[in-house]
Amino acid sequence: MDKEELIKDMVHEFLNAFLSDRVNLTRDKLRFEFYTLRVFIGQKLDSTFGSEMKRGSYLHPEEYIYLHSYINDLLNDGILTQLFEYMQQYDPPSRPEFLITPYGVKCIQEGVLGSLVHKPNQYIDYLKSHIPNMDPRIVIYLRESLEGFNRGLYFSSSVMLGVASETLFEIFIEAYTSAISNKNEQARFERKTKERINAVHKEFIKRELPKLKGKDNFPYKGEFESAITITFDTIRSYRDFAAHPYDGDIPRDIVRNNLSAFLLFCQRMYRAIDWLKQNQV
């Protein structure tokens, strides 16, 4: 592990330890000085690498860059926010303070700090590495969804993720239609797919999914059914909320969870698509 990644892990360790020491997570108990974090990182680096001149609260120049860069990422991700009231007591300002946001508390407690949803390029690269033949339309919609999420545009993000999910489902349906061995059944199912996606989805769950589950060499059983019936439905429902008049809100952690779930959903769907290209139903 290189030093930049090591420092990120140390920041995670600091934040986890910071929260675990606090019972009532009030605002005052969720604030910490950058100085405290810097000392923690310095001590950790000394114990890891050793040094004749101990770092104490002073880091090497490249270490400062790595730490400041990651703190900036956490600010952009909504994990932390900066407090200014303490800094304004000094001229020039010193010892900046940070506050862990409610969303940040959830991320830390759930162990999703630094998750791919906060890094659009890495998220896309990860999927492409597992799905080399991923349709470019899905990539476009996903990138829009990820960028929207990281800018606080949760309705826009939900719509784009829903479009990515429906595009994936349509590709799957096309592969399934081509794999139907009975030409009359294939024609019937193809006519059905001209209807709205809700009707196609219900038709597939009712009539076609049992055929796939009955195939001995089909790569998925219950896991695939849950992907089709839970993940797809959840993403679609929030797409519908966002795309139509809706009085409520779509919380950040809901959008994050949907984007995280899409990673596995997309891989499972493409594995099924690849299987359909080699088999008949």
PDB file of C-alpha atoms in Angstrom:
ATOM      1  CA  MET A   1       0.000   0.000   0.000  1.00  0.00           C
ATOM      2  CA  ASP A   2       1.423   3.400  -0.987  1.00  0.00           C
ATOM      3  CA  LYS A   3       1.641   6.263   1.482  1.00  0.00           C
ATOM      4  CA  GLU A   4      -1.350   8.149   0.071  1.00  0.00           C
ATOM      5  CA  GLU A   5      -3.659   5.147   0.588  1.00  0.00           C
ATOM      6  CA  LEU A   6      -2.094   4.529   3.994  1.00  0.00           C
ATOM      7  CA  ILE A   7      -2.915   8.071   5.104  1.00  0.00           C
ATOM      8  CA  LYS A   8      -6.525   7.611   3.920  1.00  0.00           C
ATOM      9  CA  ASP A   9      -6.769   4.470   6.046  1.00  0.00           C
ATOM     10  CA  MET A  10      -5.350   6.383   9.007  1.00  0.00           C
ATOM     11  CA  VAL A  11      -7.994   9.093   8.567  1.00  0.00           C
ATOM     12  CA  HIS A  12     -10.663   6.354   8.567  1.00  0.00           C
ATOM     13  CA  GLU A  13      -9.141   4.893  11.731  1.00  0.00           C
ATOM     14  CA  PHE A  14      -9.146   8.315  13.401  1.00  0.00           C
ATOM     15  CA  LEU A  15     -12.803   8.979  12.510  1.00  0.00           C
ATOM     16  CA  ASN A  16     -13.926   5.525  13.636  1.00  0.00           C
ATOM     17  CA  ALA A  17     -12.095   5.905  16.957  1.00  0.00           C
ATOM     18  CA  PHE A  18     -13.441   9.444  17.335  1.00  0.00           C
ATOM     19  CA  LEU A  19     -17.051   8.251  16.970  1.00  0.00           C
ATOM     20  CA  SER A  20     -16.627   5.160  19.126  1.00  0.00           C
ATOM     21  CA  ASP A  21     -15.572   7.373  22.067  1.00  0.00           C
ATOM     22  CA  ARG A  22     -18.821   9.326  21.919  1.00  0.00           C
ATOM     23  CA  VAL A  23     -22.137   8.105  23.282  1.00  0.00           C
ATOM     24  CA  ASN A  24     -24.437  11.032  22.491  1.00  0.00           C
ATOM     25  CA  LEU A  25     -23.593  12.313  19.032  1.00  0.00           C
ATOM     26  CA  THR A  26     -24.487  15.961  19.586  1.00  0.00           C
ATOM     27  CA  ARG A  27     -23.043  18.670  17.367  1.00  0.00           C
ATOM     28  CA  ASP A  28     -20.360  19.695  19.869  1.00  0.00           C
ATOM     29  CA  LYS A  29     -19.221  16.093  20.199  1.00  0.00           C
ATOM     30  CA  LEU A  30     -18.826  15.693  16.445  1.00  0.00           C
ATOM     31  CA  ARG A  31     -16.299  18.497  16.004  1.00  0.00           C
ATOM     32  CA  PHE A  32     -12.535  18.058  15.990  1.00  0.00           C
ATOM     33  CA  GLU A  33      -9.470  20.151  15.260  1.00  0.00           C
ATOM     34  CA  PHE A  34      -7.354  19.459  12.211  1.00  0.00           C
ATOM     35  CA  TYR A  35      -4.377  19.693  14.578  1.00  0.00           C
ATOM     36  CA  THR A  36      -5.642  16.645  16.519  1.00  0.00           C
ATOM     37  CA  LEU A  37      -5.970  14.632  13.322  1.00  0.00           C
ATOM     38  CA  ARG A  38      -2.534  15.777  12.151  1.00  0.00           C
ATOM     39  CA  VAL A  39      -0.889  14.646  15.389  1.00  0.00           C
ATOM     40  CA  PHE A  40      -2.663  11.274  15.121  1.00  0.00           C
ATOM     41  CA  ILE A  41      -1.431  10.807  11.534  1.00  0.00           C
ATOM     42  CA  GLY A  42       2.100  11.853  12.475  1.00  0.00           C
ATOM     43  CA  GLN A  43       2.279   9.345  15.339  1.00  0.00           C
ATOM     44  CA  LYS A  44       0.921   6.586  13.116  1.00  0.00           C
ATOM     45  CA  LEU A  45       3.432   7.351  10.368  1.00  0.00           C
ATOM     46  CA  ASP A  46       6.292   7.386  12.901  1.00  0.00           C
ATOM     47  CA  SER A  47       5.278   3.979  14.237  1.00  0.00           C
ATOM     48  CA  THR A  48       4.933   2.614  10.695  1.00  0.00           C
ATOM     49  CA  PHE A  49       8.077   3.975   9.061  1.00  0.00           C
ATOM     50  CA  GLY A  50      10.197   5.073  12.002  1.00  0.00           C
ATOM     51  CA  SER A  51      12.091   8.321  11.946  1.00  0.00           C
ATOM     52  CA  GLU A  52      15.109   9.812  13.683  1.00  0.00           C
ATOM     53  CA  MET A  53      13.282  13.131  13.741  1.00  0.00           C
ATOM     54  CA  LYS A  54       9.796  12.405  15.039  1.00  0.00           C
ATOM     55  CA  ARG A  55       6.992  14.069  13.114  1.00  0.00           C
ATOM     56  CA  GLY A  56       4.860  15.061  16.118  1.00  0.00           C
ATOM     57  CA  SER A  57       2.354  17.492  14.677  1.00  0.00           C
ATOM     58  CA  TYR A  58       4.527  18.167  11.618  1.00  0.00           C
ATOM     59  CA  LEU A  59       4.195  16.007   8.516  1.00  0.00           C
ATOM     60  CA  HIS A  60       6.519  15.747   5.561  1.00  0.00           C
ATOM     61  CA  PRO A  61       5.461  17.960   2.610  1.00  0.00           C
ATOM     62  CA  GLU A  62       4.048  15.115   0.516  1.00  0.00           C
ATOM     63  CA  GLU A  63       2.192  13.792   3.576  1.00  0.00           C
ATOM     64  CA  TYR A  64       0.546  17.202   4.072  1.00  0.00           C
ATOM     65  CA  ILE A  65      -0.569  17.140   0.442  1.00  0.00           C
ATOM     66  CA  TYR A  66      -2.074  13.649   0.771  1.00  0.00           C
ATOM     67  CA  LEU A  67      -3.866  14.537   4.007  1.00  0.00           C
ATOM     68  CA  HIS A  68      -5.226  17.881   2.794  1.00  0.00           C
ATOM     69  CA  SER A  69      -6.318  16.317  -0.490  1.00  0.00           C
ATOM     70  CA  TYR A  70      -8.280  13.592   1.265  1.00  0.00           C
ATOM     71  CA  ILE A  71      -9.865  16.010   3.740  1.00  0.00           C
ATOM     72  CA  ASN A  72     -10.983  18.030   0.715  1.00  0.00           C
ATOM     73  CA  ASP A  73     -12.517  14.846  -0.761  1.00  0.00           C
ATOM     74  CA  LEU A  74     -14.420  14.231   2.484  1.00  0.00           C
ATOM     75  CA  LEU A  75     -15.684  17.826   2.440  1.00  0.00           C
ATOM     76  CA  ASN A  76     -16.853  17.450  -1.165  1.00  0.00           C
ATOM     77  CA  ASP A  77     -18.493  14.101  -0.342  1.00  0.00           C
ATOM     78  CA  GLY A  78     -20.500  15.687   2.477  1.00  0.00           C
ATOM     79  CA  ILE A  79     -18.773  13.564   5.137  1.00  0.00           C
ATOM     80  CA  LEU A  80     -17.259  16.610   6.851  1.00  0.00           C
ATOM     81  CA  THR A  81     -18.022  20.299   6.940  1.00  0.00           C
ATOM     82  CA  GLN A  82     -15.660  23.043   8.063  1.00  0.00           C
ATOM     83  CA  LEU A  83     -16.375  25.219  11.096  1.00  0.00           C
ATOM     84  CA  PHE A  84     -15.332  28.843  10.992  1.00  0.00           C
ATOM     85  CA  GLU A  85     -16.402  30.291  14.332  1.00  0.00           C
ATOM     86  CA  TYR A  86     -13.250  29.017  16.103  1.00  0.00           C
ATOM     87  CA  MET A  87     -10.946  30.143  13.294  1.00  0.00           C
ATOM     88  CA  GLN A  88     -12.354  33.679  13.382  1.00  0.00           C
ATOM     89  CA  GLN A  89     -10.930  34.198  16.876  1.00  0.00           C
ATOM     90  CA  TYR A  90      -7.442  34.311  15.388  1.00  0.00           C
ATOM     91  CA  ASP A  91      -5.647  36.492  12.890  1.00  0.00           C
ATOM     92  CA  PRO A  92      -4.450  34.791  10.820  1.00  0.00           C
ATOM     93  CA  PRO A  93      -6.877  31.853  11.263  1.00  0.00           C
ATOM     94  CA  SER A  94      -5.262  28.768  12.740  1.00  0.00           C
ATOM     95  CA  ARG A  95      -6.160  25.245  13.795  1.00  0.00           C
ATOM     96  CA  PRO A  96      -9.215  24.779  11.562  1.00  0.00           C
ATOM     97  CA  GLU A  97     -12.063  22.734  12.987  1.00  0.00           C
ATOM     98  CA  PHE A  98     -14.265  20.193  11.234  1.00  0.00           C
ATOM     99  CA  LEU A  99     -17.673  18.750  11.995  1.00  0.00           C
ATOM    100  CA  ILE A 100     -18.771  15.229  11.033  1.00  0.00           C
ATOM    101  CA  THR A 101     -22.126  15.604   9.285  1.00  0.00           C
ATOM    102  CA  PRO A 102     -25.120  13.303  10.012  1.00  0.00           C
ATOM    103  CA  TYR A 103     -24.505  11.734   6.596  1.00  0.00           C
ATOM    104  CA  GLY A 104     -20.830  11.353   7.507  1.00  0.00           C
ATOM    105  CA  VAL A 105     -21.759   9.569  10.747  1.00  0.00           C
ATOM    106  CA  LYS A 106     -23.796   7.051   8.731  1.00  0.00           C
ATOM    107  CA  CYS A 107     -20.973   6.488   6.240  1.00  0.00           C
ATOM    108  CA  ILE A 108     -18.405   5.966   9.013  1.00  0.00           C
ATOM    109  CA  GLN A 109     -20.657   3.631  10.993  1.00  0.00           C
ATOM    110  CA  GLU A 110     -21.548   1.626   7.884  1.00  0.00           C
ATOM    111  CA  GLY A 111     -17.918   1.415   6.734  1.00  0.00           C
ATOM    112  CA  VAL A 112     -18.489   3.052   3.353  1.00  0.00           C
ATOM    113  CA  LEU A 113     -15.997   5.915   3.622  1.00  0.00           C
ATOM    114  CA  GLY A 114     -14.125   6.230   0.373  1.00  0.00           C
ATOM    115  CA  SER A 115     -16.661   4.052  -1.441  1.00  0.00           C
ATOM    116  CA  LEU A 116     -16.738   4.130  -5.233  1.00  0.00           C
ATOM    117  CA  VAL A 117     -19.927   6.207  -5.364  1.00  0.00           C
ATOM    118  CA  HIS A 118     -17.819   9.187  -4.295  1.00  0.00           C
ATOM    119  CA  LYS A 119     -15.368   8.574  -7.155  1.00  0.00           C
ATOM    120  CA  PRO A 120     -17.181   8.551 -10.528  1.00  0.00           C
ATOM    121  CA  ASN A 121     -14.168   7.638 -12.654  1.00  0.00           C
ATOM    122  CA  GLN A 122     -13.138   4.774 -10.387  1.00  0.00           C
ATOM    123  CA  TYR A 123     -16.742   3.553 -10.191  1.00  0.00           C
ATOM    124  CA  ILE A 124     -16.965   3.402 -14.007  1.00  0.00           C
ATOM    125  CA  ASP A 125     -13.493   1.860 -14.332  1.00  0.00           C
ATOM    126  CA  TYR A 126     -14.413  -0.812 -11.783  1.00  0.00           C
ATOM    127  CA  LEU A 127     -17.512  -1.823 -13.736  1.00  0.00           C
ATOM    128  CA  LYS A 128     -15.661  -1.790 -17.051  1.00  0.00           C
ATOM    129  CA  SER A 129     -12.960  -4.040 -15.608  1.00  0.00           C
ATOM    130  CA  HIS A 130     -15.632  -6.608 -14.709  1.00  0.00           C
ATOM    131  CA  ILE A 131     -17.870  -5.978 -17.739  1.00  0.00           C
ATOM    132  CA  PRO A 132     -15.662  -5.219 -20.774  1.00  0.00           C
ATOM    133  CA  ASN A 133     -18.690  -5.303 -23.091  1.00  0.00           C
ATOM    134  CA  MET A 134     -20.822  -2.876 -21.054  1.00  0.00           C
ATOM    135  CA  ASP A 135     -23.137  -0.842 -23.280  1.00  0.00           C
ATOM    136  CA  PRO A 136     -21.810   2.749 -23.666  1.00  0.00           C
ATOM    137  CA  ARG A 137     -25.306   4.137 -23.003  1.00  0.00           C
ATOM    138  CA  ILE A 138     -25.191   2.718 -19.480  1.00  0.00           C
ATOM    139  CA  VAL A 139     -21.820   4.386 -18.938  1.00  0.00           C
ATOM    140  CA  ILE A 140     -23.230   7.773 -20.005  1.00  0.00           C
ATOM    141  CA  TYR A 141     -26.254   7.535 -17.708  1.00  0.00           C
ATOM    142  CA  LEU A 142     -24.195   6.223 -14.799  1.00  0.00           C
ATOM    143  CA  ARG A 143     -21.645   9.000 -15.070  1.00  0.00           C
ATOM    144  CA  GLU A 144     -24.450  11.583 -15.031  1.00  0.00           C
ATOM    145  CA  SER A 145     -25.967   9.889 -11.979  1.00  0.00           C
ATOM    146  CA  LEU A 146     -22.653   9.762 -10.105  1.00  0.00           C
ATOM    147  CA  GLU A 147     -21.764  13.369 -10.914  1.00  0.00           C
ATOM    148  CA  GLY A 148     -25.232  14.476  -9.824  1.00  0.00           C
ATOM    149  CA  PHE A 149     -24.963  12.554  -6.562  1.00  0.00           C
ATOM    150  CA  ASN A 150     -21.616  14.118  -5.730  1.00  0.00           C
ATOM    151  CA  ARG A 151     -23.024  17.602  -6.373  1.00  0.00           C
ATOM    152  CA  GLY A 152     -26.052  17.072  -4.162  1.00  0.00           C
ATOM    153  CA  LEU A 153     -28.490  16.681  -7.082  1.00  0.00           C
ATOM    154  CA  TYR A 154     -30.290  13.636  -5.713  1.00  0.00           C
ATOM    155  CA  PHE A 155     -33.413  13.866  -7.873  1.00  0.00           C
ATOM    156  CA  SER A 156     -31.318  14.158 -11.052  1.00  0.00           C
ATOM    157  CA  SER A 157     -29.056  11.338  -9.893  1.00  0.00           C
ATOM    158  CA  SER A 158     -32.057   9.078  -9.227  1.00  0.00           C
ATOM    159  CA  VAL A 159     -33.504   9.724 -12.679  1.00  0.00           C
ATOM    160  CA  MET A 160     -30.233   8.942 -14.461  1.00  0.00           C
ATOM    161  CA  LEU A 161     -29.645   5.812 -12.391  1.00  0.00           C
ATOM    162  CA  GLY A 162     -33.171   4.686 -13.227  1.00  0.00           C
ATOM    163  CA  VAL A 163     -32.494   5.183 -16.947  1.00  0.00           C
ATOM    164  CA  ALA A 164     -29.225   3.222 -16.639  1.00  0.00           C
ATOM    165  CA  SER A 165     -31.068   0.406 -14.866  1.00  0.00           C
ATOM    166  CA  GLU A 166     -33.867   0.287 -17.441  1.00  0.00           C
ATOM    167  CA  THR A 167     -31.351   0.311 -20.301  1.00  0.00           C
ATOM    168  CA  LEU A 168     -29.621  -2.663 -18.670  1.00  0.00           C
ATOM    169  CA  PHE A 169     -32.952  -4.464 -18.283  1.00  0.00           C
ATOM    170  CA  GLU A 170     -33.822  -3.829 -21.946  1.00  0.00           C
ATOM    171  CA  ILE A 171     -30.464  -5.301 -23.037  1.00  0.00           C
ATOM    172  CA  PHE A 172     -31.195  -8.324 -20.875  1.00  0.00           C
ATOM    173  CA  ILE A 173     -34.686  -8.702 -22.387  1.00  0.00           C
ATOM    174  CA  GLU A 174     -33.234  -8.523 -25.901  1.00  0.00           C
ATOM    175  CA  ALA A 175     -30.767 -11.296 -25.045  1.00  0.00           C
ATOM    176  CA  TYR A 176     -33.530 -13.350 -23.447  1.00  0.00           C
ATOM    177  CA  THR A 177     -35.810 -12.946 -26.474  1.00  0.00           C
ATOM    178  CA  SER A 178     -33.052 -14.143 -28.811  1.00  0.00           C
ATOM    179  CA  ALA A 179     -32.456 -17.186 -26.582  1.00  0.00           C
ATOM    180  CA  ILE A 180     -36.079 -18.440 -26.663  1.00  0.00           C
ATOM    181  CA  SER A 181     -35.962 -21.688 -28.663  1.00  0.00           C
ATOM    182  CA  ASN A 182     -39.691 -21.888 -29.494  1.00  0.00           C
ATOM    183  CA  LYS A 183     -40.301 -19.449 -32.345  1.00  0.00           C
ATOM    184  CA  ASN A 184     -43.980 -18.940 -31.497  1.00  0.00           C
ATOM    185  CA  GLU A 185     -43.096 -18.169 -27.871  1.00  0.00           C
ATOM    186  CA  GLN A 186     -40.304 -15.920 -29.070  1.00  0.00           C
ATOM    187  CA  ALA A 187     -42.715 -13.950 -31.271  1.00  0.00           C
ATOM    188  CA  ARG A 188     -45.265 -13.698 -28.445  1.00  0.00           C
ATOM    189  CA  PHE A 189     -42.670 -12.465 -25.969  1.00  0.00           C
ATOM    190  CA  GLU A 190     -41.234 -10.036 -28.489  1.00  0.00           C
ATOM    191  CA  ARG A 191     -44.693  -8.514 -29.017  1.00  0.00           C
ATOM    192  CA  LYS A 192     -45.019  -8.179 -25.250  1.00  0.00           C
ATOM    193  CA  THR A 193     -41.740  -6.286 -25.012  1.00  0.00           C
ATOM    194  CA  LYS A 194     -43.177  -3.509 -27.181  1.00  0.00           C
ATOM    195  CA  GLU A 195     -45.333  -2.511 -24.215  1.00  0.00           C
ATOM    196  CA  ARG A 196     -44.283  -0.355 -21.251  1.00  0.00           C
ATOM    197  CA  ILE A 197     -41.356  -1.643 -19.210  1.00  0.00           C
ATOM    198  CA  ASN A 198     -43.586  -2.266 -16.198  1.00  0.00           C
ATOM    199  CA  ALA A 199     -45.609  -4.763 -18.224  1.00  0.00           C
ATOM    200  CA  VAL A 200     -42.459  -6.426 -19.569  1.00  0.00           C
ATOM    201  CA  HIS A 201     -41.015  -6.670 -16.065  1.00  0.00           C
ATOM    202  CA  LYS A 202     -44.179  -8.267 -14.654  1.00  0.00           C
ATOM    203  CA  GLU A 203     -44.403 -10.648 -17.610  1.00  0.00           C
ATOM    204  CA  PHE A 204     -40.820 -11.740 -17.108  1.00  0.00           C
ATOM    205  CA  ILE A 205     -41.225 -12.323 -13.366  1.00  0.00           C
ATOM    206  CA  LYS A 206     -44.461 -14.251 -13.837  1.00  0.00           C
ATOM    207  CA  ARG A 207     -43.696 -16.457 -16.826  1.00  0.00           C
ATOM    208  CA  GLU A 208     -40.048 -16.375 -17.824  1.00  0.00           C
ATOM    209  CA  LEU A 209     -37.987 -16.242 -14.647  1.00  0.00           C
ATOM    210  CA  PRO A 210     -39.029 -19.775 -13.529  1.00  0.00           C
ATOM    211  CA  LYS A 211     -37.681 -21.115 -16.838  1.00  0.00           C
ATOM    212  CA  LEU A 212     -34.274 -19.580 -16.177  1.00  0.00           C
ATOM    213  CA  LYS A 213     -34.160 -20.776 -12.571  1.00  0.00           C
ATOM    214  CA  GLY A 214     -34.949 -24.284 -13.794  1.00  0.00           C
ATOM    215  CA  LYS A 215     -31.833 -24.444 -15.959  1.00  0.00           C
ATOM    216  CA  ASP A 216     -29.124 -26.504 -14.247  1.00  0.00           C
ATOM    217  CA  ASN A 217     -26.254 -24.435 -15.629  1.00  0.00           C
ATOM    218  CA  PHE A 218     -27.824 -20.996 -15.135  1.00  0.00           C
ATOM    219  CA  PRO A 219     -25.308 -19.052 -12.999  1.00  0.00           C
ATOM    220  CA  TYR A 220     -27.858 -17.683 -10.526  1.00  0.00           C
ATOM    221  CA  LYS A 221     -30.868 -18.912  -8.611  1.00  0.00           C
ATOM    222  CA  GLY A 222     -32.332 -16.868  -5.775  1.00  0.00           C
ATOM    223  CA  GLU A 223     -29.689 -14.154  -6.085  1.00  0.00           C
ATOM    224  CA  PHE A 224     -30.804 -13.316  -9.592  1.00  0.00           C
ATOM    225  CA  GLU A 225     -34.448 -13.192  -8.599  1.00  0.00           C
ATOM    226  CA  SER A 226     -33.669 -10.739  -5.799  1.00  0.00           C
ATOM    227  CA  ALA A 227     -31.658  -8.580  -8.218  1.00  0.00           C
ATOM    228  CA  ILE A 228     -34.540  -8.460 -10.681  1.00  0.00           C
ATOM    229  CA  THR A 229     -37.345  -8.034  -8.165  1.00  0.00           C
ATOM    230  CA  ILE A 230     -35.725  -5.895  -5.446  1.00  0.00           C
ATOM    231  CA  THR A 231     -32.810  -3.881  -6.825  1.00  0.00           C
ATOM    232  CA  PHE A 232     -34.474  -3.038 -10.140  1.00  0.00           C
ATOM    233  CA  ASP A 233     -37.792  -2.170  -8.472  1.00  0.00           C
ATOM    234  CA  THR A 234     -36.133   0.012  -5.820  1.00  0.00           C
ATOM    235  CA  ILE A 235     -34.104   2.008  -8.329  1.00  0.00           C
ATOM    236  CA  ARG A 236     -37.132   2.376 -10.598  1.00  0.00           C
ATOM    237  CA  SER A 237     -39.401   3.552  -7.759  1.00  0.00           C
ATOM    238  CA  TYR A 238     -37.011   6.382  -6.828  1.00  0.00           C
ATOM    239  CA  ARG A 239     -36.667   7.262 -10.506  1.00  0.00           C
ATOM    240  CA  ASP A 240     -40.466   7.584 -10.607  1.00  0.00           C
ATOM    241  CA  PHE A 241     -40.510   9.739  -7.465  1.00  0.00           C
ATOM    242  CA  ALA A 242     -37.896  12.053  -8.951  1.00  0.00           C
ATOM    243  CA  ALA A 243     -39.371  12.277 -12.450  1.00  0.00           C
ATOM    244  CA  HIS A 244     -42.944  13.086 -11.402  1.00  0.00           C
ATOM    245  CA  PRO A 245     -44.492  15.690  -9.073  1.00  0.00           C
ATOM    246  CA  TYR A 246     -43.489  14.561  -5.588  1.00  0.00           C
ATOM    247  CA  ASP A 247     -43.833  16.402  -2.276  1.00  0.00           C
ATOM    248  CA  GLY A 248     -41.162  14.425  -0.438  1.00  0.00           C
ATOM    249  CA  ASP A 249     -37.388  14.322  -0.473  1.00  0.00           C
ATOM    250  CA  ILE A 250     -34.885  11.733  -1.659  1.00  0.00           C
ATOM    251  CA  PRO A 251     -32.199  11.440   1.060  1.00  0.00           C
ATOM    252  CA  ARG A 252     -28.540  11.318   0.123  1.00  0.00           C
ATOM    253  CA  ASP A 253     -27.986   7.935   1.775  1.00  0.00           C
ATOM    254  CA  ILE A 254     -30.831   6.386  -0.277  1.00  0.00           C
ATOM    255  CA  VAL A 255     -29.205   7.503  -3.528  1.00  0.00           C
ATOM    256  CA  ARG A 256     -25.807   6.311  -2.298  1.00  0.00           C
ATOM    257  CA  ASN A 257     -27.246   2.896  -1.414  1.00  0.00           C
ATOM    258  CA  ASN A 258     -28.917   2.590  -4.825  1.00  0.00           C
ATOM    259  CA  LEU A 259     -25.687   3.474  -6.622  1.00  0.00           C
ATOM    260  CA  SER A 260     -23.798   0.933  -4.497  1.00  0.00           C
ATOM    261  CA  ALA A 261     -26.414  -1.750  -5.181  1.00  0.00           C
ATOM    262  CA  PHE A 262     -26.182  -1.101  -8.919  1.00  0.00           C
ATOM    263  CA  LEU A 263     -22.565  -2.307  -8.957  1.00  0.00           C
ATOM    264  CA  LEU A 264     -23.536  -5.888  -8.110  1.00  0.00           C
ATOM    265  CA  PHE A 265     -26.845  -5.683  -9.985  1.00  0.00           C
ATOM    266  CA  CYS A 266     -25.082  -4.714 -13.212  1.00  0.00           C
ATOM    267  CA  GLN A 267     -22.524  -7.511 -12.891  1.00  0.00           C
ATOM    268  CA  ARG A 268     -25.212 -10.135 -12.240  1.00  0.00           C
ATOM    269  CA  MET A 269     -27.305  -8.948 -15.165  1.00  0.00           C
ATOM    270  CA  TYR A 270     -24.363  -9.051 -17.556  1.00  0.00           C
ATOM    271  CA  ARG A 271     -23.371 -12.503 -16.412  1.00  0.00           C
ATOM    272  CA  ALA A 272     -26.932 -13.627 -17.175  1.00  0.00           C
ATOM    273  CA  ILE A 273     -26.802 -11.822 -20.545  1.00  0.00           C
ATOM    274  CA  ASP A 274     -23.566 -13.604 -21.447  1.00  0.00           C
ATOM    275  CA  TRP A 275     -25.147 -16.927 -20.439  1.00  0.00           C
ATOM    276  CA  LEU A 276     -28.195 -16.241 -22.665  1.00  0.00           C
ATOM    277  CA  LYS A 277     -25.932 -15.601 -25.634  1.00  0.00           C
ATOM    278  CA  GLN A 278     -24.567 -19.142 -25.242  1.00  0.00           C
ATOM    279  CA  ASN A 279     -27.743 -21.029 -24.267  1.00  0.00           C
ATOM    280  CA  GLN A 280     -31.420 -21.382 -25.111  1.00  0.00           C
ATOM    281  CA  VAL A 281     -34.507 -21.264 -22.922  1.00  0.00           C
TER     282      VAL A 281
END
